[in-house]
CSV table of C-alpha atoms in Angstrom, one decimal:
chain,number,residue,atom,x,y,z
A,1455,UNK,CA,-4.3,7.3,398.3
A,1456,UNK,CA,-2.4,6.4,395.5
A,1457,UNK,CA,1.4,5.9,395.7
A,1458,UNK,CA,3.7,8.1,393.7
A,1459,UNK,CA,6.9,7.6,392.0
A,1460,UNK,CA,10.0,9.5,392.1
A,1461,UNK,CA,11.9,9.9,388.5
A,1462,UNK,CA,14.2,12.4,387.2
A,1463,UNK,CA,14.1,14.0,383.9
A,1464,UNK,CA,17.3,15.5,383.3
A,1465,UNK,CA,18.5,16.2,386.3
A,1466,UNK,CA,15.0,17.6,387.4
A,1467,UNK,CA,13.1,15.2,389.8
A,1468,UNK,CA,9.3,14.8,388.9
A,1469,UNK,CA,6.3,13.3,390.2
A,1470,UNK,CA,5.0,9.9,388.2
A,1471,UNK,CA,2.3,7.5,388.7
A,1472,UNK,CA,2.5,3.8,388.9
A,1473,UNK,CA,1.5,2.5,385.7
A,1474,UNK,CA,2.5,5.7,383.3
A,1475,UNK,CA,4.9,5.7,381.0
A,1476,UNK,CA,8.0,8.3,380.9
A,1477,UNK,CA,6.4,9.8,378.0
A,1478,UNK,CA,2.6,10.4,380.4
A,1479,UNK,CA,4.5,11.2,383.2
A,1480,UNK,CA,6.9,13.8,381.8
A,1481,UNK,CA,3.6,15.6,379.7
A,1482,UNK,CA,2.3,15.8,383.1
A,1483,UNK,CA,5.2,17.9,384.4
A,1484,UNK,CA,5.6,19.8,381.7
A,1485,UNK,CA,8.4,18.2,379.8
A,1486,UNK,CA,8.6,18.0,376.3
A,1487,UNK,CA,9.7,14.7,374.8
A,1488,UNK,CA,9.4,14.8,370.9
A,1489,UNK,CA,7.1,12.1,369.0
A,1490,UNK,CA,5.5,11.2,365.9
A,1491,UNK,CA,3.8,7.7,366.3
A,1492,UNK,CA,2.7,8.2,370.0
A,1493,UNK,CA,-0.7,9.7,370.1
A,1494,UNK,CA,-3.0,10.5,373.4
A,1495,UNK,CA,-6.1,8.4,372.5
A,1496,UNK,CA,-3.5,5.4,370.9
A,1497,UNK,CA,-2.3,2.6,372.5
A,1498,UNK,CA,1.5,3.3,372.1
A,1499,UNK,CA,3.5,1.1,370.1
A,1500,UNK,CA,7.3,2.6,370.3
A,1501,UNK,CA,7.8,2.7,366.4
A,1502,UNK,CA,9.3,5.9,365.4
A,1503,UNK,CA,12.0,5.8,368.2
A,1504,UNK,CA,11.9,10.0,368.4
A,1505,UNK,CA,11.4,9.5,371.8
A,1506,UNK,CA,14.0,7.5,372.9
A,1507,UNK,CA,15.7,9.0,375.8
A,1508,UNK,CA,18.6,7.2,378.3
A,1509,UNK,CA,16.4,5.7,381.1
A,1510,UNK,CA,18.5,4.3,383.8
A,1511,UNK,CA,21.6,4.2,381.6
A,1512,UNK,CA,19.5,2.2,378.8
A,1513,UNK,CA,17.7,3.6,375.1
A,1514,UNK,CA,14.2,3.0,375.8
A,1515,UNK,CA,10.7,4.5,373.6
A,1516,UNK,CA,9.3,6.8,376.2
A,1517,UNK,CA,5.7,6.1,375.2
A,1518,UNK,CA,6.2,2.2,375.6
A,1519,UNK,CA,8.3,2.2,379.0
A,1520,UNK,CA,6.9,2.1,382.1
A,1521,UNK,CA,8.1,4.2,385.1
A,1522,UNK,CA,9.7,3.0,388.4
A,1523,UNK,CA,11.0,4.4,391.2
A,1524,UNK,CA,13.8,6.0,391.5
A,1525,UNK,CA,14.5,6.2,387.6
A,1526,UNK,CA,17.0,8.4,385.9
A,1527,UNK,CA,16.2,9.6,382.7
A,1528,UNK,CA,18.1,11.4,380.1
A,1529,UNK,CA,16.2,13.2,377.8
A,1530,UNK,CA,17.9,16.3,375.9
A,1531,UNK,CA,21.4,15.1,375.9
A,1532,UNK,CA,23.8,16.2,372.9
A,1533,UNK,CA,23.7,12.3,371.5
A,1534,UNK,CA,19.9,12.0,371.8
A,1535,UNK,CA,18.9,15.4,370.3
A,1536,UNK,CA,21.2,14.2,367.5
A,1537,UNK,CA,19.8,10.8,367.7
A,1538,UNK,CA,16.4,12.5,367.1
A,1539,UNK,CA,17.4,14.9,364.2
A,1540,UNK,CA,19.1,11.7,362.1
A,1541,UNK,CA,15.5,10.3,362.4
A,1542,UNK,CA,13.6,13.5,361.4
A,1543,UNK,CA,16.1,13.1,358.2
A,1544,UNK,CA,15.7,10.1,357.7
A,1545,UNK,CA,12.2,10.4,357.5
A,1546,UNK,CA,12.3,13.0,354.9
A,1547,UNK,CA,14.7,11.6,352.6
A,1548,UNK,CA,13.0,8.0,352.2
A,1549,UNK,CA,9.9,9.4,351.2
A,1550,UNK,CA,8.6,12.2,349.0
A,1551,UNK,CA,8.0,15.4,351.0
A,1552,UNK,CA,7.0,18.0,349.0
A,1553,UNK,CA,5.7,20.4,351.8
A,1554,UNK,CA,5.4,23.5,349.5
A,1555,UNK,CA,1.9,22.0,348.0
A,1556,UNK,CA,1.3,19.7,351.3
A,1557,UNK,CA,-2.3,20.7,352.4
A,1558,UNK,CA,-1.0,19.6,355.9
A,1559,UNK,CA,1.7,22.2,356.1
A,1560,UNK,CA,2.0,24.2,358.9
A,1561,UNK,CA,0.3,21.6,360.8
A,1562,UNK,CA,2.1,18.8,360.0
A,1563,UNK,CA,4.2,16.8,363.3
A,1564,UNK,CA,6.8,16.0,360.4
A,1565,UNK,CA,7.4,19.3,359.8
A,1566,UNK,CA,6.8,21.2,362.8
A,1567,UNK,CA,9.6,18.2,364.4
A,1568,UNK,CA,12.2,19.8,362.1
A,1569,UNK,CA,11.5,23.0,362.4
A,1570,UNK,CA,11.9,22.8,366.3
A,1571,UNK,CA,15.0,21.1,365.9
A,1572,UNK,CA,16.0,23.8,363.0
A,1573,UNK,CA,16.9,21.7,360.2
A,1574,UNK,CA,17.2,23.5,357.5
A,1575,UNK,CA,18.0,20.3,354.8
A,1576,UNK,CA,18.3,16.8,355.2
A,1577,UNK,CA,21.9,15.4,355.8
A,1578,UNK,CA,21.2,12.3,353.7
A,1579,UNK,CA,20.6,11.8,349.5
A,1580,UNK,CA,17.3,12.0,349.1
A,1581,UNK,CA,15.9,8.6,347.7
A,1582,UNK,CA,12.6,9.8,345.6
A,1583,UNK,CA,10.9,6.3,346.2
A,1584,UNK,CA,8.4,5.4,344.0
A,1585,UNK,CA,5.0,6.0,345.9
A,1586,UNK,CA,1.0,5.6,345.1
A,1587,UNK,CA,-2.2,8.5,345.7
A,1588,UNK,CA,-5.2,6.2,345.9
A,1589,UNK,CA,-7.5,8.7,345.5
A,1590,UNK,CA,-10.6,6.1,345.1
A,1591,UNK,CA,-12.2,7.1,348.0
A,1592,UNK,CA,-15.0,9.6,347.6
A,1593,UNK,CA,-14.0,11.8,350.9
A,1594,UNK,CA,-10.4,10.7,351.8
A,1595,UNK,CA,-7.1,10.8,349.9
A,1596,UNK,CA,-4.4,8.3,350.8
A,1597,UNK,CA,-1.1,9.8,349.8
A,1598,UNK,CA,1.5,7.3,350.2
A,1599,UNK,CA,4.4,9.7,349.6
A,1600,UNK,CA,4.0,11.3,352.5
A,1601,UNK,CA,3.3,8.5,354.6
A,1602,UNK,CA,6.0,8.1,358.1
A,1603,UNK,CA,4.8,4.4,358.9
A,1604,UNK,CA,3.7,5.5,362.2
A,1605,UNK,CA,1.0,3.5,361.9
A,1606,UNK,CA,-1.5,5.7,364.1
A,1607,UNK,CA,-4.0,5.3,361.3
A,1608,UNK,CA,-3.9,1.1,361.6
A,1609,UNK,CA,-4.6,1.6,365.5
A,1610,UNK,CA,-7.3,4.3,365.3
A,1611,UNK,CA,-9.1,2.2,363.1
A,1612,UNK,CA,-9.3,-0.8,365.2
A,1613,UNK,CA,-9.5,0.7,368.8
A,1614,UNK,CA,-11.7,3.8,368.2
A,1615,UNK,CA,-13.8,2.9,365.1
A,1616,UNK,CA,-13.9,-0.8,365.8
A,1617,UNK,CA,-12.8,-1.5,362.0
A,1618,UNK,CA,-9.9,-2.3,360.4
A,1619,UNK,CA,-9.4,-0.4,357.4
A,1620,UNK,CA,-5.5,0.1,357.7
A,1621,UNK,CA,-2.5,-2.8,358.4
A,1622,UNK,CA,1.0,-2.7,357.9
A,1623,UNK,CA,2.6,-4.6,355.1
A,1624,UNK,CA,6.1,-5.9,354.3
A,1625,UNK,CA,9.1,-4.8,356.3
A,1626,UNK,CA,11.6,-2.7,356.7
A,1627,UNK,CA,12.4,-0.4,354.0
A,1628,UNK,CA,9.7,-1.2,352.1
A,1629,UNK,CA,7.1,-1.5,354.7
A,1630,UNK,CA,3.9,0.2,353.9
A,1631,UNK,CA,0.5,0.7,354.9
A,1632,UNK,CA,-2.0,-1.3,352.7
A,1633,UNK,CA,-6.1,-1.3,353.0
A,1634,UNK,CA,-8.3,-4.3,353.8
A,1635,UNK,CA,-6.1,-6.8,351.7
A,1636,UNK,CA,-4.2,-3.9,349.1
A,1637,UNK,CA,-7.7,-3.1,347.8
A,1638,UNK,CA,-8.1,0.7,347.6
A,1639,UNK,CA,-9.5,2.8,350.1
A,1640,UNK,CA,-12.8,3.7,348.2
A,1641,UNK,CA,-13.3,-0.4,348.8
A,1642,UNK,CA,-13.2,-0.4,352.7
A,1643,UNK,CA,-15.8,1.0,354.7
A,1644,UNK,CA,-13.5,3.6,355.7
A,1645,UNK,CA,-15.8,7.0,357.0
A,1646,UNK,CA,-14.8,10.6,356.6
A,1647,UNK,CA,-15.6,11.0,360.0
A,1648,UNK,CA,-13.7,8.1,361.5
A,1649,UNK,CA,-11.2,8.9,363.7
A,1650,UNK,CA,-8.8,7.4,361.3
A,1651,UNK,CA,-9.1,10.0,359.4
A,1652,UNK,CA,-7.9,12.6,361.7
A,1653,UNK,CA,-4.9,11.2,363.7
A,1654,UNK,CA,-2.2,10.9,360.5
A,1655,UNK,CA,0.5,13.3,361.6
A,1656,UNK,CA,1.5,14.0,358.4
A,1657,UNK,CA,-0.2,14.4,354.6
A,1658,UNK,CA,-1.2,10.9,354.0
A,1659,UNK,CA,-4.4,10.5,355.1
A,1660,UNK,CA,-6.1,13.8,353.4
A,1661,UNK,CA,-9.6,14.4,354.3
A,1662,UNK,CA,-10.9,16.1,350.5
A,1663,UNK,CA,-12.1,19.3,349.9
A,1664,UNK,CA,-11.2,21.0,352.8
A,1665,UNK,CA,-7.7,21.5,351.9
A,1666,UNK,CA,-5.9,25.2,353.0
A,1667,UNK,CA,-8.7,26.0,355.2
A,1668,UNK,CA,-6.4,28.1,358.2
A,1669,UNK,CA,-4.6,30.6,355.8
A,1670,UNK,CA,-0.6,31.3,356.3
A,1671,UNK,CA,0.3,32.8,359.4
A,1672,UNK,CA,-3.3,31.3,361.4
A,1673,UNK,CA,-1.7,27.5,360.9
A,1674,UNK,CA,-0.9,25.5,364.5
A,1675,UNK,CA,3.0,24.9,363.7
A,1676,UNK,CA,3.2,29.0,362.2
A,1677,UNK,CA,4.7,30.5,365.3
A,1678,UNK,CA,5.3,28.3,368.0
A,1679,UNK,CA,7.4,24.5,368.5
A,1680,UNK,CA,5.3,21.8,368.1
A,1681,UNK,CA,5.9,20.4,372.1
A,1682,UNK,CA,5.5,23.9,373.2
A,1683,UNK,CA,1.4,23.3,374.2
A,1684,UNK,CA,3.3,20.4,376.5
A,1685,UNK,CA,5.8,22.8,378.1
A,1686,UNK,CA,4.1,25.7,378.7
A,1687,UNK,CA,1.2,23.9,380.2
A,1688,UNK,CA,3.9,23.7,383.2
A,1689,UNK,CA,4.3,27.3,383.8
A,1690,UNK,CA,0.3,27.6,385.0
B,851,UNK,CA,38.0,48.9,350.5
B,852,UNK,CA,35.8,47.8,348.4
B,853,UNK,CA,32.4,46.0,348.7
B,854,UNK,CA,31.8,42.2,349.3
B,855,UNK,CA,30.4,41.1,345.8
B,856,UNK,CA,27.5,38.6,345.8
B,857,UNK,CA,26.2,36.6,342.7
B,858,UNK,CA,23.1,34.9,342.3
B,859,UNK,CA,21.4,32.4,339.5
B,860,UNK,CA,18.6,30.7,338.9
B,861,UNK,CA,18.7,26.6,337.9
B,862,UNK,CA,16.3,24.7,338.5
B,863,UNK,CA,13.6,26.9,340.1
B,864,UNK,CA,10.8,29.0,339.1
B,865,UNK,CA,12.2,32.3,339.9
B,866,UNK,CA,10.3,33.0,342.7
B,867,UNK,CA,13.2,32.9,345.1
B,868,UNK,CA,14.5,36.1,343.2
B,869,UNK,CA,11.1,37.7,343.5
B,870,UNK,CA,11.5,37.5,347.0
B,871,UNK,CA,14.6,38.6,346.9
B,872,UNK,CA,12.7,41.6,345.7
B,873,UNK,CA,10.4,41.7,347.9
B,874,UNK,CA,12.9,43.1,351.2
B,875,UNK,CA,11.4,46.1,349.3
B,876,UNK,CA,13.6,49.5,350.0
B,877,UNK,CA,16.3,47.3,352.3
B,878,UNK,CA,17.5,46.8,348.6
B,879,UNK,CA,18.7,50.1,348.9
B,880,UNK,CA,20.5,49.2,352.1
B,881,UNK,CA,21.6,46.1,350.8
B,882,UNK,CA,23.9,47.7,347.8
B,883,UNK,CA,25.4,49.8,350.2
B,884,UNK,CA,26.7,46.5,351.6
B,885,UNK,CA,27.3,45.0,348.3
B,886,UNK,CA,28.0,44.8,344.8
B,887,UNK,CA,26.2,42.4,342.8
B,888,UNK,CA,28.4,40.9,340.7
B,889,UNK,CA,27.1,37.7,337.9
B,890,UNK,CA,23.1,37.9,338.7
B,891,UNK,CA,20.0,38.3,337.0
B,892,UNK,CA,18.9,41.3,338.6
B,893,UNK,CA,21.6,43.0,336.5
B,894,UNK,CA,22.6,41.3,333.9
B,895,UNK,CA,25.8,40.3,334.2
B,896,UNK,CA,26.4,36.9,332.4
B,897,UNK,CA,30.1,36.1,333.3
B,898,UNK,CA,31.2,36.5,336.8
B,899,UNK,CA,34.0,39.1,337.0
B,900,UNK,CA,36.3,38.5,339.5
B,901,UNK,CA,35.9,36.9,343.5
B,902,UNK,CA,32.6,36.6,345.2
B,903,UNK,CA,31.8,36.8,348.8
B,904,UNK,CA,28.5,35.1,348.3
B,905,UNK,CA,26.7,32.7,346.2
B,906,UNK,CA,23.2,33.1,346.2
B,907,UNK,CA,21.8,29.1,344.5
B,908,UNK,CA,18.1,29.7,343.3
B,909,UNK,CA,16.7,26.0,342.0
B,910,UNK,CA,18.3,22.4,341.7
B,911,UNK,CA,20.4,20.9,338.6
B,912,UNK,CA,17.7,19.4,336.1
B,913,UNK,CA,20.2,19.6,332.9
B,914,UNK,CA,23.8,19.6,332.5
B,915,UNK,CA,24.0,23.3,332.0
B,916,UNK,CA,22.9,23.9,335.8
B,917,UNK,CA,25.3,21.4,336.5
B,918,UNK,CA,27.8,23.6,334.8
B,919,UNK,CA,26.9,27.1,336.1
B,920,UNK,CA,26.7,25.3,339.7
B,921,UNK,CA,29.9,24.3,339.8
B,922,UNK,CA,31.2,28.2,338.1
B,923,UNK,CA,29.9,29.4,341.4
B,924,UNK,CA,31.2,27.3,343.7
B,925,UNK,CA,35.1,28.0,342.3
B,926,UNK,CA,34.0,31.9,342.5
B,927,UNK,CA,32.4,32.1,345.7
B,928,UNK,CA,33.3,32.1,349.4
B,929,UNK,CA,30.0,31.2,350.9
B,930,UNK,CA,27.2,29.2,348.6
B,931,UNK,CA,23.8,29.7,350.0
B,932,UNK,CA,21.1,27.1,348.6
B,933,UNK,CA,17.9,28.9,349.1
B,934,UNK,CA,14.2,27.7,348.2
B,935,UNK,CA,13.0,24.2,348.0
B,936,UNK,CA,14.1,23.4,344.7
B,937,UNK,CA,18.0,24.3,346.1
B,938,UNK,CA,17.5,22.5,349.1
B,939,UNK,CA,15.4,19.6,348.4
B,940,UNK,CA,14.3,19.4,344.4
B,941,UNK,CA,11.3,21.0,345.3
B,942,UNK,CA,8.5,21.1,342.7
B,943,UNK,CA,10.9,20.0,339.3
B,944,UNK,CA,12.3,16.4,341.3
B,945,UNK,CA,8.4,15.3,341.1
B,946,UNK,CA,9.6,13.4,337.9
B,947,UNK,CA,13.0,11.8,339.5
B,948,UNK,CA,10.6,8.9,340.4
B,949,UNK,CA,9.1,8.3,336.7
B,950,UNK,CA,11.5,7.3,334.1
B,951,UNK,CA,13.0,9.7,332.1
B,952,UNK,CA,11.9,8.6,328.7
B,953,UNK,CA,8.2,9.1,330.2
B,954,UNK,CA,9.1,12.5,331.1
B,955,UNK,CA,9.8,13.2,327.3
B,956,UNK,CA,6.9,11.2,326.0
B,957,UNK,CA,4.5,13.1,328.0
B,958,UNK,CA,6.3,16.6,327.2
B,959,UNK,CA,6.7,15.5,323.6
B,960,UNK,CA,4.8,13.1,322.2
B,961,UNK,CA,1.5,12.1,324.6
B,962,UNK,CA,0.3,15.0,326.6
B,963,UNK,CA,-3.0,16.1,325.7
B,964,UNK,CA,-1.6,19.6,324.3
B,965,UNK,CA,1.2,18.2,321.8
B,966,UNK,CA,0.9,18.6,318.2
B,967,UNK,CA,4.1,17.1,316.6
B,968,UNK,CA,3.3,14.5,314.0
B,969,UNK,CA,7.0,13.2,313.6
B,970,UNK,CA,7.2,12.4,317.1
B,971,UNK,CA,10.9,13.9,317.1
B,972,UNK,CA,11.8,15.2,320.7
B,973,UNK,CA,14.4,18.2,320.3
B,974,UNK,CA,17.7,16.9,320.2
B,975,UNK,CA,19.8,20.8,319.6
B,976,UNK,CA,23.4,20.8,321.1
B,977,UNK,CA,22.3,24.2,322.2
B,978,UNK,CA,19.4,22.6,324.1
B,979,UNK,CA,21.1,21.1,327.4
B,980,UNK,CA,20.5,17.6,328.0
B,981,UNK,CA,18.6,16.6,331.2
B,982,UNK,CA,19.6,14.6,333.8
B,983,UNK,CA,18.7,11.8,335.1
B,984,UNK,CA,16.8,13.2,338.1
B,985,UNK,CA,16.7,16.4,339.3
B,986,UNK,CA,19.4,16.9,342.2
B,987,UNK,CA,19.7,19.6,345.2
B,988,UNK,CA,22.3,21.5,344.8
B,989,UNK,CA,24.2,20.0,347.5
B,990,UNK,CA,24.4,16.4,345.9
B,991,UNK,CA,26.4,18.5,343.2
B,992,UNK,CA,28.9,21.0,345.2
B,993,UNK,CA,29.3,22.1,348.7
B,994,UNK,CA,27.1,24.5,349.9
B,995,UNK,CA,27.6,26.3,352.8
B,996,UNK,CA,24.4,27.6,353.9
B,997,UNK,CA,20.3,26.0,353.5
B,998,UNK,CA,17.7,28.4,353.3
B,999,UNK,CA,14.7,26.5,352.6
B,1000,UNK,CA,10.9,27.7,351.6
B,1001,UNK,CA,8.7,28.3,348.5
B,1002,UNK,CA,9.9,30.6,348.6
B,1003,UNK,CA,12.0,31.7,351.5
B,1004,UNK,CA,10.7,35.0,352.9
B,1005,UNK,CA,12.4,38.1,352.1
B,1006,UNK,CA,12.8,38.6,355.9
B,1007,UNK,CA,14.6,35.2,355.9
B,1008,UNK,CA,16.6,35.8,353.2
B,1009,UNK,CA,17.4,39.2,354.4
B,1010,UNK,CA,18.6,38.3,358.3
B,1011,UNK,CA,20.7,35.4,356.1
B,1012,UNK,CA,22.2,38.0,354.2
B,1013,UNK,CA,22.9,40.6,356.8
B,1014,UNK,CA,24.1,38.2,359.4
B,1015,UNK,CA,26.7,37.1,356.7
B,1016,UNK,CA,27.6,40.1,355.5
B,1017,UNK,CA,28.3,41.6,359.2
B,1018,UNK,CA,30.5,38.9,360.4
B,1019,UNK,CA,27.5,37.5,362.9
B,1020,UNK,CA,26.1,33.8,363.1
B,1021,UNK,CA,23.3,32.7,361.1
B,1022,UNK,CA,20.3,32.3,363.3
B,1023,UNK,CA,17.1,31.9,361.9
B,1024,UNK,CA,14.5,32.4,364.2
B,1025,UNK,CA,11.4,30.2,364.9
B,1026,UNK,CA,8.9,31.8,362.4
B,1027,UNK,CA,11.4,32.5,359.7
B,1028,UNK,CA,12.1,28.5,359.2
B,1029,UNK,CA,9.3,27.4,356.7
B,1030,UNK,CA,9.3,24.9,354.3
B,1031,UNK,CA,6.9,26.5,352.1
């Protein structure tokens, strides 16, 4: 039989298993904690930090840190909901969001993350960065605008395709994701039907001519929170 | 007593936002029982006449003249409300704040596939206002009080903005009426 952990999620005490992480273990009890870069099939890599919550009086990435015993997690405190929505603006100002046109509105994480958190504008000067479309590939668009540097793309191509299309380049600020040595994507042997070509959470990766398929209104973000698939899964 | 006046304007934006306005359909008829519209589009008025309760901001500040009329709103109104994208964020006129601005006029003027003008002279009229830099929200210019984003926002949205305001209750925007496009 396999042991099980004690943790508590705000207050609320939950069943883990050795092994998860707070993020796995708090899906499984129907808690929502918000992400961007975390993704089910992906080995987690803590780089967006929206789901940073207080775990045993420390800030720790939820889909990095292991549970233990015993473990007291704070998840939506005043400081980390604010914590979280400084990120979501953050995100928006440094690149170019221009969601009106976006063919991944109102199924974008981006979005859907500030609409749950009701953000009507970004608190911070936008910076209008100058960004690239490499549009050389015959079946993919790579618009860099929109890109959050969450880098699912870069692991989806190595651990489920088995190629390595995307990396990361530079750092910090100007950090971006490149293609097989800042070639363009038409030059990789990147395949519409890779899974790297399905997990951006955002516009960037843009598979063509399929663009506004689910009409206003049908779209997955149009009625209810993104994290709301996670919570209500709980009530069954 | 008299009615609340609102004023509204167009900068920076497409008009779209007042079209929606326009579209809360016969709650218009509701609405100037609330109000008066005072300096607006929808009637014409040109120069604000007196004290507004609210500001209605359609568009961003692409040339010194929205700059100008931004900034004659906030000194005559209580509450500023930016609403659509191009209020809030740019929206579809800041797609040139990342290419120089001479490039902008090269394209409009001199390059673009369309352009006929052999003296390659780009209209320099003091009537004409002279463009900015970028394209700014209009919160980078003035405060403003309230965001109401979307391209545009729906006239439901609009219309639970307006009514919450205009009976004293907080601004909640529910779920579905928060769109950024």
């Amino acid at each position: 039989m396999t042991e099980t952990l004690k943790i508590t999620i705000d207050n609320r005490e939950i069943a883990a298993l050795p092994g998860q992480t707070i993020l796995e273990a708090a899906d499984a009890a129907g808690i929502y904690i918000p992400r961007l870069c975390a993704h089910p099939d992906l080995r987690p890599i803590g780089s967006c930090r929206m789901c940073t919550v207080i775990a045993d009086g420390r800030p720790q990435a939820a889909c990095v840190k292991p549970v233990s015993d015993g473990m007291v997690i704070e998840n939506e405190t005043e400081e980390l909901l604010e914590h979280r929505r400084n990120l979501i603006d953050m995100m928006f100002v440094e690149g170019n969001h221009f969601c009106m046109f976006c063919e991944r509105s109102g199924r974008c994480e981006l979005q859907a993350m500030a609409y749950r958190f009701g953000i009507t504008a970004p608190q911070y000067p936008f910076q209008f960065p100058a960004k690239t479309v490499d549009a050389s590939h015959p079946d993919i668009m790579l618009d860099h605008n929109r890109c959050i540097m969450c880098a699912r793309c870069v692991r989806a191509s190595q651990e489920l395709d088995g190629k390595n299309v995307f990396q990361s380049i530079g750092r910090g600020y100007t950090r971006k994701i490149g293609v097989n040595g800042e070639k363009d994507l038409g030059d990789t042997d990147m395949d519409v039907n890779d899974r790297a070509a399905d997990v951006c959470p955002v516009g960037c990766i843009i598979k063509k001519r399929v663009g506004f398929d689910v009409p206003f209104g049908q779209r997955k973000f149009d009625h209810k929170p993104i994290g709301s698939e996670i919570e209500e899964a709980c009530h069954v | 007593m008299s009615k609340p006046k609102v004023a509204t304007t167009s900068l920076a934006g497409c008009f779209g936002c007042h079209m929606s306005l326009l579209d809360i359909d016969d709650r218009i008829l509701q609405l100037i029982e609330l109000v008066d519209f005072d300096k607006s589009p929808i009637d014409d008025i040109k120069e604000f006449t007196g004290r507004c309760a609210i500001g209605l901001i359609e568009g961003g500040c692409c040339n010194e003249e929205n700059v100008r009329v931004l900034q004659d709103f906030r000194q005559h109104c209580d509450i500023l409300i930016a609403f659509g994208d191009c209020a809030t964020m740019g929206g579809i006129p800041a797609m040139r704040n990342n290419i120089p601005l001479s490039e902008c006029y090269d394209e409009a003027y001199r390059n673009g596939v369309t352009v006929y003008n052999p003296s390659g002279q780009v209209p320099d009229d003091p009537d004409i206002p002279l463009l900015l830099d970028k394209v700014y929200p209009a919160h980078a210019v003035v405060k403003i009080d309230y965001f109401l984003p979307g391209c545009p926002p729906s006239a439901d949205a609009l219309w639970a903005v307006l009514t919450a305001l205009l009976t004293d209750q907080p601004v909640e925007l529910p779920y579905e009426l928060l769109k950024y496009d």
